[in-house]
CSV table of C-alpha atoms in Angstrom, one decimal:
chain,number,residue,atom,x,y,z
O,1,UNK,CA,-34.9,43.3,-89.5
O,2,UNK,CA,-33.3,46.5,-90.9
O,3,UNK,CA,-31.1,45.7,-94.0
O,4,UNK,CA,-27.8,44.0,-93.1
O,5,UNK,CA,-27.3,45.9,-89.9
O,6,UNK,CA,-30.0,45.5,-87.2
O,7,UNK,CA,-32.9,43.4,-86.0
O,8,UNK,CA,-35.4,43.8,-83.2
O,9,UNK,CA,-36.9,41.1,-81.1
O,10,UNK,CA,-39.9,41.6,-78.8
O,11,UNK,CA,-40.1,40.1,-75.3
O,12,UNK,CA,-41.7,36.9,-76.7
O,13,UNK,CA,-38.8,36.6,-79.2
O,14,UNK,CA,-36.2,37.0,-76.5
O,15,UNK,CA,-37.8,34.4,-74.3
O,16,UNK,CA,-38.3,31.9,-77.1
O,17,UNK,CA,-34.7,32.2,-78.3
O,18,UNK,CA,-33.4,32.1,-74.7
O,19,UNK,CA,-31.6,35.4,-75.0
O,20,UNK,CA,-30.9,37.0,-71.6
O,21,UNK,CA,-28.4,39.2,-69.7
O,22,UNK,CA,-25.9,36.4,-69.6
O,23,UNK,CA,-26.0,35.6,-73.4
O,24,UNK,CA,-22.6,36.5,-74.8
O,25,UNK,CA,-22.2,38.6,-77.9
O,26,UNK,CA,-21.3,36.6,-81.0
O,27,UNK,CA,-18.1,37.6,-82.9
O,28,UNK,CA,-18.6,40.9,-84.7
O,29,UNK,CA,-22.1,41.2,-83.3
O,30,UNK,CA,-23.9,43.0,-80.4
O,31,UNK,CA,-26.8,42.1,-78.2
O,32,UNK,CA,-27.7,45.5,-76.8
O,33,UNK,CA,-28.3,45.6,-73.0
O,34,UNK,CA,-30.1,48.3,-70.9
O,35,UNK,CA,-28.8,49.8,-67.7
O,36,UNK,CA,-29.8,46.7,-65.8
O,37,UNK,CA,-27.9,44.5,-68.1
O,38,UNK,CA,-31.0,43.0,-69.7
O,39,UNK,CA,-31.3,42.6,-73.5
O,40,UNK,CA,-33.4,45.4,-75.1
O,41,UNK,CA,-34.3,43.2,-78.1
O,42,UNK,CA,-31.9,45.1,-80.5
O,43,UNK,CA,-29.3,42.9,-82.4
O,44,UNK,CA,-26.5,44.8,-84.2
O,45,UNK,CA,-24.2,43.4,-86.9
O,46,UNK,CA,-20.7,44.9,-86.3
O,47,UNK,CA,-20.4,44.4,-89.2
O,48,UNK,CA,-20.9,40.6,-89.6
O,49,UNK,CA,-24.6,39.9,-90.2
O,50,UNK,CA,-24.2,36.4,-88.7
O,51,UNK,CA,-26.0,37.5,-85.6
O,52,UNK,CA,-29.0,38.4,-87.7
O,53,UNK,CA,-29.0,35.3,-90.0
O,54,UNK,CA,-28.3,32.8,-87.3
O,55,UNK,CA,-31.2,34.2,-85.3
O,56,UNK,CA,-33.5,33.8,-88.3
O,57,UNK,CA,-32.4,30.3,-88.6
O,58,UNK,CA,-33.5,29.5,-85.1
O,59,UNK,CA,-37.1,30.4,-85.8
O,60,UNK,CA,-39.7,27.5,-85.8
O,61,UNK,CA,-39.7,25.5,-89.0
O,62,UNK,CA,-42.9,25.3,-91.0
O,63,UNK,CA,-44.8,22.0,-91.4
O,64,UNK,CA,-44.4,20.4,-94.8
O,65,UNK,CA,-47.8,21.5,-96.1
O,66,UNK,CA,-47.1,25.0,-94.9
O,67,UNK,CA,-43.8,25.1,-96.8
O,68,UNK,CA,-45.6,24.0,-100.0
O,69,UNK,CA,-48.4,26.6,-99.6
O,70,UNK,CA,-46.1,29.5,-98.7
O,71,UNK,CA,-43.8,28.7,-101.6
O,72,UNK,CA,-46.7,28.6,-104.1
O,73,UNK,CA,-48.0,31.9,-102.7
O,74,UNK,CA,-44.6,33.5,-103.0
O,75,UNK,CA,-44.1,32.3,-106.5
O,76,UNK,CA,-47.6,33.6,-107.5
O,77,UNK,CA,-46.6,37.0,-106.1
O,78,UNK,CA,-43.4,37.0,-108.2
O,79,UNK,CA,-45.4,36.1,-111.3
O,80,UNK,CA,-47.8,39.0,-110.5
O,81,UNK,CA,-44.8,41.3,-110.6
O,82,UNK,CA,-43.7,40.0,-114.0
O,83,UNK,CA,-41.0,37.7,-112.8
O,84,UNK,CA,-40.6,34.5,-115.0
O,85,UNK,CA,-37.1,33.3,-113.9
O,86,UNK,CA,-35.2,33.4,-110.6
O,87,UNK,CA,-31.7,32.5,-109.6
O,88,UNK,CA,-31.2,31.5,-105.9
O,89,UNK,CA,-27.8,32.8,-104.9
O,90,UNK,CA,-27.4,30.4,-102.1
O,91,UNK,CA,-28.2,32.5,-99.0
O,92,UNK,CA,-26.7,31.8,-95.6
O,93,UNK,CA,-28.2,28.9,-93.6
O,94,UNK,CA,-29.9,27.5,-96.8
O,95,UNK,CA,-28.6,24.0,-96.9
O,96,UNK,CA,-28.5,21.6,-99.8
O,97,UNK,CA,-30.2,19.2,-100.3
O,98,UNK,CA,-32.4,19.5,-97.2
O,99,UNK,CA,-33.8,22.9,-97.8
O,100,UNK,CA,-34.7,22.3,-101.5
O,101,UNK,CA,-37.1,19.5,-100.9
O,102,UNK,CA,-40.2,21.8,-101.4
O,103,UNK,CA,-39.1,23.2,-104.7
O,104,UNK,CA,-37.9,19.7,-105.8
O,105,UNK,CA,-41.4,18.4,-105.0
O,106,UNK,CA,-43.2,21.2,-106.8
O,107,UNK,CA,-41.0,20.8,-109.9
O,108,UNK,CA,-41.7,17.1,-110.1
O,109,UNK,CA,-45.4,18.0,-110.0
O,110,UNK,CA,-45.0,20.6,-112.7
O,111,UNK,CA,-46.1,23.4,-110.3
O,112,UNK,CA,-43.0,25.7,-110.5
O,113,UNK,CA,-44.3,28.7,-112.5
O,114,UNK,CA,-40.9,29.9,-113.6
O,115,UNK,CA,-37.3,29.1,-114.4
O,116,UNK,CA,-35.5,28.3,-111.1
O,117,UNK,CA,-31.7,28.1,-111.0
O,118,UNK,CA,-29.8,27.5,-107.8
O,119,UNK,CA,-26.3,28.2,-106.5
O,120,UNK,CA,-24.8,26.3,-103.5
O,121,UNK,CA,-23.1,28.0,-100.6
O,122,UNK,CA,-21.1,26.1,-98.0
O,123,UNK,CA,-22.7,25.5,-94.6
O,124,UNK,CA,-19.9,26.6,-92.2
O,125,UNK,CA,-16.4,28.0,-92.0
O,126,UNK,CA,-13.8,25.3,-92.6
O,127,UNK,CA,-16.1,23.0,-94.5
O,128,UNK,CA,-16.1,24.8,-97.8
O,129,UNK,CA,-13.8,22.5,-99.8
O,130,UNK,CA,-15.4,19.4,-98.4
O,131,UNK,CA,-18.9,20.7,-99.2
O,132,UNK,CA,-18.1,21.5,-102.8
O,133,UNK,CA,-16.2,18.2,-103.2
O,134,UNK,CA,-19.3,16.3,-102.0
O,135,UNK,CA,-21.8,18.4,-104.1
O,136,UNK,CA,-19.7,17.9,-107.2
O,137,UNK,CA,-20.0,14.2,-106.7
O,138,UNK,CA,-23.8,14.5,-106.1
O,139,UNK,CA,-24.8,16.8,-109.0
O,140,UNK,CA,-24.3,16.6,-112.7
O,141,UNK,CA,-23.9,20.2,-113.6
O,142,UNK,CA,-25.0,19.9,-117.2
O,143,UNK,CA,-28.1,17.9,-116.4
O,144,UNK,CA,-31.1,20.3,-116.4
O,145,UNK,CA,-33.6,17.6,-115.7
O,146,UNK,CA,-37.1,16.9,-117.0
O,147,UNK,CA,-40.4,16.7,-115.1
O,148,UNK,CA,-42.6,15.6,-118.0
O,149,UNK,CA,-45.0,18.4,-117.3
O,150,UNK,CA,-44.0,22.0,-118.2
O,151,UNK,CA,-40.3,21.2,-118.8
O,152,UNK,CA,-39.0,24.4,-117.3
O,153,UNK,CA,-35.4,24.9,-116.3
O,154,UNK,CA,-34.8,23.7,-112.8
O,155,UNK,CA,-31.2,22.9,-112.1
O,156,UNK,CA,-28.0,23.6,-110.2
O,157,UNK,CA,-26.1,26.5,-111.8
O,158,UNK,CA,-22.9,26.4,-109.8
O,159,UNK,CA,-21.3,27.6,-106.6
O,160,UNK,CA,-21.4,30.8,-104.6
O,161,UNK,CA,-22.3,33.5,-103.6
O,162,UNK,CA,-19.8,33.3,-100.7
O,163,UNK,CA,-17.4,30.6,-101.8
O,164,UNK,CA,-15.5,30.7,-98.5
O,165,UNK,CA,-16.2,32.3,-95.1
O,166,UNK,CA,-12.9,34.1,-95.2
O,167,UNK,CA,-14.1,36.0,-98.3
O,168,UNK,CA,-17.3,37.4,-96.7
O,169,UNK,CA,-17.2,41.0,-97.8
O,170,UNK,CA,-20.0,42.5,-95.6
O,171,UNK,CA,-22.3,45.1,-97.1
O,172,UNK,CA,-23.2,46.8,-93.8
O,173,UNK,CA,-22.5,50.5,-94.5
O,174,UNK,CA,-23.2,51.4,-90.9
O,175,UNK,CA,-19.7,50.1,-90.1
O,176,UNK,CA,-16.3,50.5,-91.9
O,177,UNK,CA,-15.2,48.2,-94.6
O,178,UNK,CA,-14.1,44.8,-93.2
O,179,UNK,CA,-10.5,43.7,-93.9
O,180,UNK,CA,-10.5,40.1,-95.1
O,181,UNK,CA,-8.2,37.7,-93.3
O,182,UNK,CA,-4.8,36.7,-94.7
O,183,UNK,CA,-6.0,33.1,-95.0
O,184,UNK,CA,-8.6,34.1,-97.6
O,185,UNK,CA,-6.5,33.6,-100.7
O,186,UNK,CA,-5.4,30.1,-99.9
O,187,UNK,CA,-8.8,28.9,-98.9
O,188,UNK,CA,-10.5,30.5,-101.9
O,189,UNK,CA,-7.9,29.2,-104.4
O,190,UNK,CA,-8.6,25.7,-103.2
O,191,UNK,CA,-12.3,26.1,-103.8
O,192,UNK,CA,-12.1,28.0,-107.1
O,193,UNK,CA,-9.5,25.5,-108.5
O,194,UNK,CA,-11.9,22.6,-107.7
O,195,UNK,CA,-14.8,24.3,-109.3
O,196,UNK,CA,-12.9,25.3,-112.5
O,197,UNK,CA,-11.4,21.8,-112.8
O,198,UNK,CA,-14.9,20.4,-112.7
O,199,UNK,CA,-16.4,23.1,-115.0
O,200,UNK,CA,-18.7,24.4,-112.3
O,201,UNK,CA,-19.8,28.0,-112.8
O,202,UNK,CA,-19.3,30.3,-109.8
O,203,UNK,CA,-20.3,33.7,-108.5
O,204,UNK,CA,-18.6,35.8,-105.8
O,205,UNK,CA,-20.2,38.2,-103.4
O,206,UNK,CA,-18.1,41.4,-103.4
O,207,UNK,CA,-19.0,44.9,-102.2
O,208,UNK,CA,-15.7,46.7,-102.1
O,209,UNK,CA,-13.0,47.2,-104.7
O,210,UNK,CA,-10.3,46.2,-102.2
O,211,UNK,CA,-11.9,42.8,-101.8
O,212,UNK,CA,-12.5,42.4,-105.6
O,213,UNK,CA,-8.7,43.1,-106.2
O,214,UNK,CA,-7.8,40.1,-103.9
O,215,UNK,CA,-10.5,37.9,-105.4
O,216,UNK,CA,-9.3,38.6,-108.9
O,217,UNK,CA,-5.7,37.8,-107.8
O,218,UNK,CA,-6.9,34.3,-106.9
O,219,UNK,CA,-8.9,33.8,-110.1
O,220,UNK,CA,-6.0,34.9,-112.2
O,221,UNK,CA,-3.7,32.4,-110.4
O,222,UNK,CA,-6.2,29.6,-111.0
O,223,UNK,CA,-6.6,30.6,-114.6
O,224,UNK,CA,-2.9,30.2,-115.2
O,225,UNK,CA,-3.0,26.7,-113.8
O,226,UNK,CA,-6.4,25.6,-115.1
O,227,UNK,CA,-7.7,27.9,-117.9
O,228,UNK,CA,-11.2,29.1,-117.4
O,229,UNK,CA,-11.9,28.7,-121.1
O,230,UNK,CA,-15.2,30.5,-121.1
O,231,UNK,CA,-16.5,29.1,-117.8
O,232,UNK,CA,-19.4,31.1,-116.4
O,233,UNK,CA,-18.4,33.2,-113.5
O,234,UNK,CA,-19.3,36.7,-112.2
O,235,UNK,CA,-19.0,39.1,-109.3
O,236,UNK,CA,-22.1,40.1,-107.3
O,237,UNK,CA,-22.8,43.7,-106.3
O,238,UNK,CA,-19.5,45.5,-107.0
O,239,UNK,CA,-20.6,48.9,-105.6
O,240,UNK,CA,-17.1,50.4,-105.6
O,241,UNK,CA,-15.3,48.4,-108.3
O,242,UNK,CA,-12.8,50.5,-110.3
O,243,UNK,CA,-12.1,50.6,-114.0
O,244,UNK,CA,-8.8,48.7,-113.6
O,245,UNK,CA,-10.6,45.8,-112.0
O,246,UNK,CA,-13.4,45.9,-114.5
O,247,UNK,CA,-10.7,45.4,-117.2
O,248,UNK,CA,-9.4,42.4,-115.3
O,249,UNK,CA,-13.0,40.9,-115.0
O,250,UNK,CA,-13.5,41.3,-118.7
O,251,UNK,CA,-10.1,39.8,-119.6
O,252,UNK,CA,-11.1,36.7,-117.5
O,253,UNK,CA,-14.4,36.4,-119.3
O,254,UNK,CA,-16.4,37.3,-116.2
O,255,UNK,CA,-19.5,39.4,-115.7
O,256,UNK,CA,-21.2,41.5,-112.9
O,257,UNK,CA,-24.6,41.0,-111.3
O,258,UNK,CA,-25.9,44.2,-109.9
O,259,UNK,CA,-28.6,44.4,-107.2
O,260,UNK,CA,-30.6,47.3,-105.8
O,261,UNK,CA,-28.8,47.6,-102.5
O,262,UNK,CA,-28.1,51.3,-102.9
O,263,UNK,CA,-31.9,51.9,-103.2
O,264,UNK,CA,-32.0,50.9,-99.5
O,265,UNK,CA,-28.6,51.8,-98.2
O,266,UNK,CA,-27.7,54.9,-100.3
O,267,UNK,CA,-28.1,57.3,-97.4
O,268,UNK,CA,-25.9,55.1,-95.2
O,269,UNK,CA,-23.2,54.9,-97.9
O,270,UNK,CA,-23.2,58.7,-98.2
O,271,UNK,CA,-22.9,59.2,-94.5
O,272,UNK,CA,-19.9,57.0,-94.3
O,273,UNK,CA,-18.1,57.6,-97.6
O,274,UNK,CA,-19.4,60.9,-98.9
O,275,UNK,CA,-21.6,62.1,-101.8
O,276,UNK,CA,-19.0,61.9,-104.5
O,277,UNK,CA,-18.2,58.1,-104.2
O,278,UNK,CA,-21.9,57.4,-104.3
O,279,UNK,CA,-22.4,59.0,-107.7
O,280,UNK,CA,-21.3,55.9,-109.5
O,281,UNK,CA,-21.8,53.1,-107.0
O,282,UNK,CA,-22.0,50.8,-108.7
O,283,UNK,CA,-20.6,52.1,-112.0
O,284,UNK,CA,-23.2,50.2,-114.2
O,285,UNK,CA,-23.0,52.5,-117.2
O,286,UNK,CA,-19.2,52.1,-117.3
O,287,UNK,CA,-19.5,48.4,-117.1
O,288,UNK,CA,-21.8,48.4,-120.1
O,289,UNK,CA,-19.5,50.8,-122.0
O,290,UNK,CA,-16.6,48.4,-121.5
O,291,UNK,CA,-18.7,45.5,-122.9
O,292,UNK,CA,-18.9,43.5,-119.6
O,293,UNK,CA,-22.0,41.3,-119.3
O,294,UNK,CA,-24.3,42.8,-116.6
O,295,UNK,CA,-27.5,41.6,-115.1
O,296,UNK,CA,-29.8,43.6,-112.8
O,297,UNK,CA,-31.8,42.0,-110.0
O,298,UNK,CA,-33.0,42.3,-106.4
O,299,UNK,CA,-31.1,41.4,-103.3
O,300,UNK,CA,-31.9,38.8,-100.7
O,301,UNK,CA,-35.6,38.9,-99.6
O,302,UNK,CA,-34.7,39.0,-95.9
O,303,UNK,CA,-33.1,42.4,-96.4
O,304,UNK,CA,-34.7,43.9,-99.4
O,305,UNK,CA,-37.9,43.8,-101.5
O,306,UNK,CA,-38.2,41.1,-104.2
O,307,UNK,CA,-40.1,43.6,-106.4
O,308,UNK,CA,-38.0,44.1,-109.6
O,309,UNK,CA,-39.7,47.5,-110.2
O,310,UNK,CA,-37.9,48.9,-107.2
O,311,UNK,CA,-34.6,48.0,-108.9
O,312,UNK,CA,-35.8,49.6,-112.1
O,313,UNK,CA,-36.8,52.7,-110.3
O,314,UNK,CA,-33.4,53.0,-108.6
O,315,UNK,CA,-31.3,52.3,-111.8
O,316,UNK,CA,-33.3,54.7,-114.0
O,317,UNK,CA,-33.7,57.6,-111.5
O,318,UNK,CA,-30.6,57.1,-109.2
O,319,UNK,CA,-32.8,57.6,-106.2
O,320,UNK,CA,-33.2,55.6,-103.0
O,321,UNK,CA,-36.7,54.6,-101.8
O,322,UNK,CA,-36.4,57.5,-99.5
O,323,UNK,CA,-36.1,59.9,-102.4
O,324,UNK,CA,-32.4,60.8,-102.0
O,325,UNK,CA,-30.5,61.4,-105.3
O,326,UNK,CA,-27.7,59.0,-104.5
O,327,UNK,CA,-26.5,58.1,-108.0
O,328,UNK,CA,-25.5,60.8,-110.4
O,329,UNK,CA,-28.1,61.3,-113.1
O,330,UNK,CA,-25.4,61.0,-115.7
O,331,UNK,CA,-24.8,57.5,-114.4
O,332,UNK,CA,-28.4,56.3,-114.5
O,333,UNK,CA,-29.7,54.1,-117.3
O,334,UNK,CA,-32.5,54.7,-119.8
O,335,UNK,CA,-35.6,52.5,-119.3
O,336,UNK,CA,-34.9,50.2,-122.3
O,337,UNK,CA,-31.4,49.4,-121.2
O,338,UNK,CA,-32.6,48.8,-117.6
O,339,UNK,CA,-35.3,46.4,-118.8
O,340,UNK,CA,-32.7,44.6,-120.9
O,341,UNK,CA,-30.5,44.0,-117.9
O,342,UNK,CA,-33.5,42.7,-115.9
O,343,UNK,CA,-34.5,40.2,-118.7
O,344,UNK,CA,-31.9,38.8,-121.1
O,345,UNK,CA,-29.0,40.5,-119.4
O,346,UNK,CA,-29.3,38.1,-116.6
O,347,UNK,CA,-29.3,35.2,-119.0
O,348,UNK,CA,-26.3,36.5,-120.8
O,349,UNK,CA,-24.4,36.4,-117.5
O,350,UNK,CA,-24.7,32.6,-117.7
O,351,UNK,CA,-24.0,32.6,-121.4
O,352,UNK,CA,-27.5,31.8,-122.5
O,353,UNK,CA,-28.3,34.0,-125.4
O,354,UNK,CA,-31.7,32.7,-126.3
O,355,UNK,CA,-33.9,33.3,-123.2
O,356,UNK,CA,-35.3,36.5,-121.9
O,357,UNK,CA,-36.1,37.9,-125.4
O,358,UNK,CA,-39.2,38.0,-127.5
O,359,UNK,CA,-39.4,35.4,-130.2
O,360,UNK,CA,-40.9,36.0,-133.6
O,361,UNK,CA,-44.1,34.2,-132.7
O,362,UNK,CA,-44.7,36.6,-129.7
O,363,UNK,CA,-43.8,39.9,-131.4
O,364,UNK,CA,-47.5,40.8,-131.9
O,365,UNK,CA,-47.8,41.4,-128.2
O,366,UNK,CA,-44.7,43.6,-128.0
O,367,UNK,CA,-46.3,47.0,-128.6
O,368,UNK,CA,-49.0,46.3,-126.0
O,369,UNK,CA,-46.4,45.4,-123.3
O,370,UNK,CA,-44.1,48.3,-124.2
O,371,UNK,CA,-47.0,50.7,-123.7
O,372,UNK,CA,-47.9,49.2,-120.3
O,373,UNK,CA,-44.3,49.1,-119.1
O,374,UNK,CA,-43.6,52.6,-120.3
O,375,UNK,CA,-46.6,54.1,-118.6
O,376,UNK,CA,-45.8,52.2,-115.4
O,377,UNK,CA,-42.2,53.4,-115.3
O,378,UNK,CA,-43.2,57.0,-116.1
O,379,UNK,CA,-45.5,57.1,-113.1
O,380,UNK,CA,-42.9,55.4,-110.9
O,381,UNK,CA,-40.1,57.9,-111.9
O,382,UNK,CA,-42.4,60.8,-111.1
O,383,UNK,CA,-43.5,59.6,-107.7
O,384,UNK,CA,-42.0,56.7,-105.7
O,385,UNK,CA,-41.1,53.0,-106.2
O,386,UNK,CA,-44.1,52.0,-104.1
O,387,UNK,CA,-46.3,53.0,-107.0
């Protein structure tokens, strides 16, 4: 799979998924055919990545013991990279509660090695309001639970990342920006109103400023009817957000979660929109100057690396993993600021001002870790993120 735009299947994959010359293209997707009308194995998002994600969802499901083993192996790998907390942004085809049985089990056994917060995303178009209504009745949002072992945070943290299907703002820079349907505002307002009334935090996936403008229109309408009153909410990604919309986000008490998508798609962004718009995409330094809460993380593991050091490389050098200087050097962050966004910056997005920082009883190890981190990032900035 190549980012949000393409995927390749071999002959066995085509056969196993029963894709042949008569298989129709899904909406906004392409199953490439050769001169004989037979599928080549290339799947293309045009620009909707549904064709890619739905194909992944058809793959054989692991046995229960395999799920446990792979989850523990993955979490060990995250620990190895220095990760101590994760927030699951509710990826497509990840269904609650069915697909969280493994992490539920590991948490009850005290085997989750880090903080795990999850966000819920509706299953399909048209069911969004019903899904959130059901989930609000199932989950006590303020109950962080206790497992009587390591007592780590393991709980639901709200709704998102795509609150409604009509608001799917695709991040596939191989194709033009999608125009969201006219039904988006009505459908999103119903969901946001429900979440706000029940004090459920929410996050909204948004790549383009044009979409962010419309999302903010909805949130402002809801805020007039049911004040947010400090409720946690934030925009994800925001590559082309403008200063005017950042002012609106701040006025509504929101934040912005930034991921390292431009480290992988920087060249594609430049090819479509030009070099100048890429120099501050996303405008992280401006967000910080304006006092907006900002967190730095990695994007979905099916399209990008979970390695946080790749994100740190990108935000401090402005370069893609291919070495292209996509972000203007004047818009990059210093290492200390970048590290702060990757640690307590993420917690401040959800208005937790205690976690992600060194306490007094751990300060003695601080000089040691600063030396290791500084040396590591110095080597990375001089070579490549793979190092």
